[in-house]
Coordinates of C-alpha atoms in Angstrom, one line a residue:
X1 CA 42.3 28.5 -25.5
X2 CA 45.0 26.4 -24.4
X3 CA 44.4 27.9 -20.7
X4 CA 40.5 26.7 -21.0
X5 CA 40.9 23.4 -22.0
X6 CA 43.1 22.7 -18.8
X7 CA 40.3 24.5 -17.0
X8 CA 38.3 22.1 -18.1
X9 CA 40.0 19.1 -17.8
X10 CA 40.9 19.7 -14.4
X11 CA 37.1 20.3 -13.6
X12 CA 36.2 17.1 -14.7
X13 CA 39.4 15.2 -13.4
X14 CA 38.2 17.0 -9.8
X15 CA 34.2 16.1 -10.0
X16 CA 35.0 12.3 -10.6
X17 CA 37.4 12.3 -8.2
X18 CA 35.2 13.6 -6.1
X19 CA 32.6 10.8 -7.3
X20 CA 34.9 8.2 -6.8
X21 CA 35.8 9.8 -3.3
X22 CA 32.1 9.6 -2.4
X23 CA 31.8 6.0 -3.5
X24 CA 34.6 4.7 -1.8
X25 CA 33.7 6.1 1.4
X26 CA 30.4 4.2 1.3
X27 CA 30.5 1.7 4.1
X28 CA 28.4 -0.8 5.9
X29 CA 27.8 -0.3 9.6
X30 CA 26.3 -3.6 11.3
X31 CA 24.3 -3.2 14.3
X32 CA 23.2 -6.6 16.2
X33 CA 20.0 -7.5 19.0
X34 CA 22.4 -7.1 21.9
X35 CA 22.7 -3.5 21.5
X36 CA 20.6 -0.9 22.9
X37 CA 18.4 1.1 20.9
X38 CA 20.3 4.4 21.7
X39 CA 23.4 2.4 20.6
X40 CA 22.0 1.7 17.2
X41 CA 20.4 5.1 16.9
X42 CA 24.0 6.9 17.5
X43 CA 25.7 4.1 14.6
X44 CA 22.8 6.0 12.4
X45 CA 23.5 9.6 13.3
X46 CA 27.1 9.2 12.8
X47 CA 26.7 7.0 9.3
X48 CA 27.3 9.0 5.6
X49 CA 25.0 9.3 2.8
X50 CA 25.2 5.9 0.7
X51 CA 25.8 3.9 3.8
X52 CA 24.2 0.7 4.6
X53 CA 22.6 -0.3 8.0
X54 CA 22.9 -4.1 8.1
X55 CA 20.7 -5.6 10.8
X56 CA 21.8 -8.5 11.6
X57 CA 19.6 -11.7 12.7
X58 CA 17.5 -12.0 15.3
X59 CA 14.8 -9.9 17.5
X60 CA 15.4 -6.0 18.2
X61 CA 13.3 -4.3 20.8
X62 CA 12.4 -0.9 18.9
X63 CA 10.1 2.0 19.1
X64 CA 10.6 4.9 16.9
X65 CA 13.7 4.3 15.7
X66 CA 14.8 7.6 13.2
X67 CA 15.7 6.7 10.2
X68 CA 18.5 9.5 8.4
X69 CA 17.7 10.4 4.6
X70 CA 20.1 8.6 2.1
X71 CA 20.9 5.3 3.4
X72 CA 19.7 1.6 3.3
X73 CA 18.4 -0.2 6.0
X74 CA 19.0 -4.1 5.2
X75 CA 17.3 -7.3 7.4
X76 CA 19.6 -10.9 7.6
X77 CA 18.5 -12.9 4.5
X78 CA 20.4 -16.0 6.3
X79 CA 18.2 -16.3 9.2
X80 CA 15.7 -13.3 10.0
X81 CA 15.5 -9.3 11.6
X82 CA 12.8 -8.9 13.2
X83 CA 12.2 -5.2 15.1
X84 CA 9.6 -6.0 17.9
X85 CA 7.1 -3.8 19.6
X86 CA 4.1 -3.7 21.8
X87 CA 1.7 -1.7 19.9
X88 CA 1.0 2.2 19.9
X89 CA 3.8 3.3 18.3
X90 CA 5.8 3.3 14.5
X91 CA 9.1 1.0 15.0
X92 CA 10.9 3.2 12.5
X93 CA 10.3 7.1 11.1
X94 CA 11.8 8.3 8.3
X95 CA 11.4 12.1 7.0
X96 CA 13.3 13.0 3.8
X97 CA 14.7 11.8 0.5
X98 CA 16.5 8.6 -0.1
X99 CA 15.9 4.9 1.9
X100 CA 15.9 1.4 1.2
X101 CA 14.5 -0.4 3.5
X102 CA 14.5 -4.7 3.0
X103 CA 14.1 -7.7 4.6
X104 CA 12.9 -7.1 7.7
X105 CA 10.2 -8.4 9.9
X106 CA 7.9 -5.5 11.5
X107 CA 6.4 -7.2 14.3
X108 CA 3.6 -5.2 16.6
X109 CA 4.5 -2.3 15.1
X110 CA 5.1 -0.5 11.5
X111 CA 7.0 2.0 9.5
X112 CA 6.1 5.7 9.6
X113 CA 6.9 7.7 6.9
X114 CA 6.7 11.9 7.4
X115 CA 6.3 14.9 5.6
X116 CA 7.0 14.8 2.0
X117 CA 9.1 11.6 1.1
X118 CA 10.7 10.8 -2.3
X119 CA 12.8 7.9 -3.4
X120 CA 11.1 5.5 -0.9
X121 CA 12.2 1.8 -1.5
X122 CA 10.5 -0.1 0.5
X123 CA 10.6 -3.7 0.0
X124 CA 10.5 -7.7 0.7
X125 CA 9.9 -7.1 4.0
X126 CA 6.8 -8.3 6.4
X127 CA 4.4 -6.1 8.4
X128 CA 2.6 -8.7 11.2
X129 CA 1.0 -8.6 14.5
X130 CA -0.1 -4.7 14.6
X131 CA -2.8 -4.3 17.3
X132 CA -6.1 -1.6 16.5
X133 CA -5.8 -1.0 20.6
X134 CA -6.1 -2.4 24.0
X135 CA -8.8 -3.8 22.7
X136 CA -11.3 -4.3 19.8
X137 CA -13.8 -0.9 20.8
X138 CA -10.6 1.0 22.0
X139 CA -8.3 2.5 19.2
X140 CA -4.7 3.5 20.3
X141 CA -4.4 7.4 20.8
X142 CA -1.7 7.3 18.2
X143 CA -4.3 5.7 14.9
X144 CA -1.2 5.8 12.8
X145 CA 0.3 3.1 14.7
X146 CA -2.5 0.3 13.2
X147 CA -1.1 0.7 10.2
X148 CA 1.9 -1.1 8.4
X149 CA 3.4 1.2 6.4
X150 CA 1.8 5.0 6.7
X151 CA 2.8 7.7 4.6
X152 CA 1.4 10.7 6.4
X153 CA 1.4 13.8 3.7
X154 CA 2.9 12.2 0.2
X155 CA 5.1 10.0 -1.2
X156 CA 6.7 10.3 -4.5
X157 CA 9.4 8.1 -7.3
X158 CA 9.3 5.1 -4.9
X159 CA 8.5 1.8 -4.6
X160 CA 6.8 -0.3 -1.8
X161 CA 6.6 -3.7 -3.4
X162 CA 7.3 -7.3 -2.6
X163 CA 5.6 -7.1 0.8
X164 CA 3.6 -9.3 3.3
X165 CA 1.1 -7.4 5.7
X166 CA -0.3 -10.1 8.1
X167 CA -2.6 -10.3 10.8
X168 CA -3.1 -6.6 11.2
X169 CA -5.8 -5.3 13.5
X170 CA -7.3 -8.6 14.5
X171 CA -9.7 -7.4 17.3
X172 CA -11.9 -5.6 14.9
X173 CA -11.8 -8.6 11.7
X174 CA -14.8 -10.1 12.7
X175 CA -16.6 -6.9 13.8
X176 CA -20.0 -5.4 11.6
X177 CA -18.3 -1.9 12.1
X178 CA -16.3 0.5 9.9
X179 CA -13.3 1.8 11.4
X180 CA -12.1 4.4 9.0
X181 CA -8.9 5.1 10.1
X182 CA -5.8 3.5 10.4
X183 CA -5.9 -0.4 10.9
X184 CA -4.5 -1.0 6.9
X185 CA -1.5 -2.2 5.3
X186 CA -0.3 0.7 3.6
X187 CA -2.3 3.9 4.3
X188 CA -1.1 7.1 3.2
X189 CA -1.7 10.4 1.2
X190 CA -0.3 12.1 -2.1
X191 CA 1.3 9.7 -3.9
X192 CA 2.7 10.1 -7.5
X193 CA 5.3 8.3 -9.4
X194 CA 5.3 5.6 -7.0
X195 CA 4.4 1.5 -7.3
X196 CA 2.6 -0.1 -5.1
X197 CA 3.6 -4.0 -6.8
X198 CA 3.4 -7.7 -6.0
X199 CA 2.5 -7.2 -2.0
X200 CA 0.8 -10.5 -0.1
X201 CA -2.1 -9.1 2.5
X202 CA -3.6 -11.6 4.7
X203 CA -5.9 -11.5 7.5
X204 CA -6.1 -7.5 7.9
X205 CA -8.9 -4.7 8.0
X206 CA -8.2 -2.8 4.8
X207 CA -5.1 -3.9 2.6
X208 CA -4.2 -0.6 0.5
X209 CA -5.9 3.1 1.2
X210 CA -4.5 6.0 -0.4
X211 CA -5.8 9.6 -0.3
X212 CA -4.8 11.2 -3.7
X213 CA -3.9 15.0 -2.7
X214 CA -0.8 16.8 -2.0
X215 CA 0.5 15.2 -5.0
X216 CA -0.5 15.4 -8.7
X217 CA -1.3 11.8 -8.7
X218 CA 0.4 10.8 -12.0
X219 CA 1.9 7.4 -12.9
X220 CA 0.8 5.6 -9.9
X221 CA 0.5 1.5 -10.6
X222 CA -1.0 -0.5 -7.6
X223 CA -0.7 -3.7 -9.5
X224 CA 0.0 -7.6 -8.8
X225 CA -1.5 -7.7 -5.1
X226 CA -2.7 -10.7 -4.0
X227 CA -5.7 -10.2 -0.9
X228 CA -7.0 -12.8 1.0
X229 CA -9.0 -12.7 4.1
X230 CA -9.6 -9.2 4.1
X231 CA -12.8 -8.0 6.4
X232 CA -13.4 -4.5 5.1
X233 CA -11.6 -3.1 1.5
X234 CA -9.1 -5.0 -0.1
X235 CA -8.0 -1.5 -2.2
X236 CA -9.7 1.7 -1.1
X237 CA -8.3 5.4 -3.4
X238 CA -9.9 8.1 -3.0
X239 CA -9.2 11.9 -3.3
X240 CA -9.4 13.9 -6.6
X241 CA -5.6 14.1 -8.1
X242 CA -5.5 11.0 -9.9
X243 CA -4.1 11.1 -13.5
X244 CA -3.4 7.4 -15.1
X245 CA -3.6 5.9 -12.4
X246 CA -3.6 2.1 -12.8
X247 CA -5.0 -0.8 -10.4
X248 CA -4.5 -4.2 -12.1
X249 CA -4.0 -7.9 -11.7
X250 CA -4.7 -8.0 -8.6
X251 CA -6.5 -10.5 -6.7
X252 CA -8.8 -10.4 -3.9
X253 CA -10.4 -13.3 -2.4
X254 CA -12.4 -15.2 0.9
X255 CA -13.1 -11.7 2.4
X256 CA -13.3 -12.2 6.2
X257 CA -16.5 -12.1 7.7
X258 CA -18.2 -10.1 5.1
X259 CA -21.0 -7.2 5.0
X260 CA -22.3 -4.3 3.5
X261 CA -19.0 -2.3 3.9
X262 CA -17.0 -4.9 2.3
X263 CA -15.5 -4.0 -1.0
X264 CA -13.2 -5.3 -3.6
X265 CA -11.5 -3.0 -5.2
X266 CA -12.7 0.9 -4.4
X267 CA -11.3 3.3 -6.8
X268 CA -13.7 6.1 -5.6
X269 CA -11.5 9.0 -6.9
X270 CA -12.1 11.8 -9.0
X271 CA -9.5 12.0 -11.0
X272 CA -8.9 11.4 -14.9
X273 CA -8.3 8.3 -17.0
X274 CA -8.1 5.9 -14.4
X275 CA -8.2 2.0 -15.4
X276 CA -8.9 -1.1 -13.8
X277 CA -8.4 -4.3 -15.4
X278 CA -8.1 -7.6 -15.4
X279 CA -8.2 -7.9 -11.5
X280 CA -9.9 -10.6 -9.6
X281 CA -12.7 -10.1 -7.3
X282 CA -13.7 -13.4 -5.6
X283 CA -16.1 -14.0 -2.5
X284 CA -17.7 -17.6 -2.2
X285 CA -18.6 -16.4 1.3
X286 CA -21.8 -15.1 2.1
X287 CA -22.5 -12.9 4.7
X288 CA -23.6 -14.3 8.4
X289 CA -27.3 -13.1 10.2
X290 CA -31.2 -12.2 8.5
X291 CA -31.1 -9.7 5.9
X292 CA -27.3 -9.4 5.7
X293 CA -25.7 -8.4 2.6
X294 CA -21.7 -7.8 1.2
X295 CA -20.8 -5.0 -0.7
X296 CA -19.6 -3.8 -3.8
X297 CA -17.0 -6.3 -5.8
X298 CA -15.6 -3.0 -7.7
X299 CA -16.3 0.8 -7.3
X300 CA -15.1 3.3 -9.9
X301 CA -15.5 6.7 -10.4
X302 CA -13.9 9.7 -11.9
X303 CA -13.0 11.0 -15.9
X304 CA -12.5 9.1 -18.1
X305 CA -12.3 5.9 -15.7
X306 CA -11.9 2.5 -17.9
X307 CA -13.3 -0.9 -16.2
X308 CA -12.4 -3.8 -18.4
X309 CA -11.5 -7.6 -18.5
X310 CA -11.8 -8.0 -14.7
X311 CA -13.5 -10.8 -13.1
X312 CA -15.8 -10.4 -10.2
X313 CA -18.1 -13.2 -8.5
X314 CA -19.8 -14.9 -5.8
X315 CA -21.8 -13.2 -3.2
X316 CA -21.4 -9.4 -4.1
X317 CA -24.4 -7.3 -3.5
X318 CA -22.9 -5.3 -6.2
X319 CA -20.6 -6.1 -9.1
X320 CA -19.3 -3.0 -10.8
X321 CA -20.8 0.2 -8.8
X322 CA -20.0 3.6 -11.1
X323 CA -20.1 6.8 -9.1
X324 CA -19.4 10.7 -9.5
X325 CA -17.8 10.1 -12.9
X326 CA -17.7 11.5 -16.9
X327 CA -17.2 9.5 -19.5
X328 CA -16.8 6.6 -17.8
X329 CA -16.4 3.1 -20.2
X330 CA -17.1 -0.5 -18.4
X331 CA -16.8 -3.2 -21.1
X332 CA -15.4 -6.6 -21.7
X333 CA -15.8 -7.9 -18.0
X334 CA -17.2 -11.2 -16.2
X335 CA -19.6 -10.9 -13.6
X336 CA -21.8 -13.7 -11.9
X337 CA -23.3 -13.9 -8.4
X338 CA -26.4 -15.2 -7.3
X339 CA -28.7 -12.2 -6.2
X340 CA -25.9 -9.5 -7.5
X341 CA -26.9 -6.4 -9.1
X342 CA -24.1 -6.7 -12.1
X343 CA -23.7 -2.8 -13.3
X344 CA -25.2 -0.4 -11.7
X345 CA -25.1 3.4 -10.9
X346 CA -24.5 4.8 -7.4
X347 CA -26.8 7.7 -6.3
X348 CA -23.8 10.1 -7.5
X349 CA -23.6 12.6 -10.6
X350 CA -22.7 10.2 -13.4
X351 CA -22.7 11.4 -17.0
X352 CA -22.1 9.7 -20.6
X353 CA -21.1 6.6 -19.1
X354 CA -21.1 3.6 -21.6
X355 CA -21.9 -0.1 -20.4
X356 CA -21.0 -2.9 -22.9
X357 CA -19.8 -6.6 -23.8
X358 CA -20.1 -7.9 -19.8
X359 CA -20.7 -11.1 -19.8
X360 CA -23.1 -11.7 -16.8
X361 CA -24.7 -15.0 -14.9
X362 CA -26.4 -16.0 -11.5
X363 CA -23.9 -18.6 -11.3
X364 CA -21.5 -18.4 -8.4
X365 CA -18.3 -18.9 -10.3
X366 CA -16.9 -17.9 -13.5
X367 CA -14.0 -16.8 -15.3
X368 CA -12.7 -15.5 -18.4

């Protein structure tokens, strides 16, 4: 017995030694704009798990820079980082588990992250500048590269939040012509158990589009986004696993050159028990030419989908659109426009949906 406890004892004396080991030999390795990027990419190959990158101030040249699993990557909050590129590429990659990335300016290029990816925190920095291509008909080779952040098969337990996307994509913002791919703030696939919180988009194409598979899609929150000048989608989901999902006080306004593709908020996924509320959907800009219309303000569909206390107005063609969805409960919301159709169902399978206590108007403004 006696022989046991010591067993014991000296188990747990070794593991936090071991801890405390670990801890200690956390260090952080500064890298600065003089040095080339091979030089930096050899002070990350030879860093430790809990290390921190510190970028110090000023302009990097970068294109593809690997990130290694288990670190953080930190911007100058006296003065600024910014990693430059020229358009085409990611400025960073990242496969794995485990980054922090902050404060840093992305600047003609974004942040690619591959395969499956967990315990992503990705945050207060600013995506600006990204091209669409050589020009506004001509999309680089590499579509990825349009995009600020791009998660390319899923993304789960992380956090991209406290953001600015900016001037993303500009040849194509004042173009009647859907480009599907890329040319968005944060585009990606499979998330779950991830936040998408508090992010600033201005003058880009699409600001969040998501494709819910490879993932189960639960306890996703896309909420506290603030849109403005957005020319196609300010929030686009779709896919079919979705469970809880929730896309809320956000706040989407002056779409940019508006049209018939221009949405709101799209939450086109069928999933189950999906709500959206108390977001604001604002356009007090019509659309441009004869016969011209804009979209839909807010698009939901899926099980068991809840629409309620959001705000939508102005010059919608559309205010809350319901597609392929069961059970699906719209109540409680505001909705004026002058020629908008305020509830309506999509030419899509929609079953046992419920419609009550909007408040609607022709006016061009209202609120709550």
């Amino acid at each position: 017995m006696f022989v046991k406890n010591i067993g014991a004892t000296f188990a747990l004396s070794f593991a936090f030694a071991i801890a405390v080991t670990h801890s200690a030999q956390a260090s952080t390795i500064t890298v600065v704009p003089s040095e080339l990027q091979s030089q930096i990419q050899a002070s990350i190959n030879n860093s430790q798990v809990g290390d921190t990158i510190s970028f110090q101030a000023g302009t990097y040249n970068l294109a593809q820079l690997r990130l290694q699993p288990g670190r953080s990557y930190i911007g100058a909050t006296n003065g600024q980082t910014i990693v430059h590129g020229t358009g085409g590429y990611a400025l960073m990659d990242f496969y794995g588990s485990g980054l922090t990335v902050q404060h840093i300016i992305f600047d003609g290029g974004g942040l690619y992250l591959g395969g499956a990816i967990s315990g992503a925190m990705v945050e207060y920095n600013t995506f600006q500048n990204i091209s669409f291509g050589p020009s506004g008909t001509t999309e680089f080779g590499n579509w990825t590269s349009t995009v600020g952040v791009f998660i390319d098969y899923s993304v789960s337990n992380s956090d991209i939040s406290h953001n600015t996307f900016q001037n993303l994509s500009s040849q194509v913002l004042y173009q009647y012509t859907d480009e599907s791919l890329g040319v968005s703030g944060i585009f990606g696939y499979g998330f779950s158990n991830t936040t998408l919180n508090d992010n600033t988009f201005d003058t880009v194409n699409e600001g969040i589009k998501i494709f819910f598979d490879h993932a189960d899609g639960k306890n996703v929150h896309i909420n506290n986004n603030t849109f403005t000048n957005v020319h196609r989608m300010a929030i686009e989901l779709q896919g079919g696993s979705t469970d809880g999902l929730e896309v809320a006080y956000n706040n989407v306004s002056k779409p940019l050159t508006p049209w018939g593709e221009s949405f709101g908020i799209s939450a086109a996924m069928v999933g189950s028990n999906a709500i959206v509320h108390d977001n604001i959907v604002d356009d007090q800009l019509n659309c441009v030419g004869s016969g011209c219309w804009v979209g839909i303000a807010l698009e939901a569909w899926g099980n068991s989908t809840q629409v309620y206390n959001n705000t939508l107005r102005g010059y919608w063609g559309w205010g809350v659109a319901v597609g392929t969805s069961t059970n699906a409960r719209v109540h409680n919301n505001t909705i004026c426009g002058p020629a908008m159709r305020f509830v309506i169902d999509e030419p899509h399978p929609v079953a046992a949906a419920i419609y009550s206590s909007n408040t609607t108007s022709t006016a061009l403004y209202c609120s709550r």
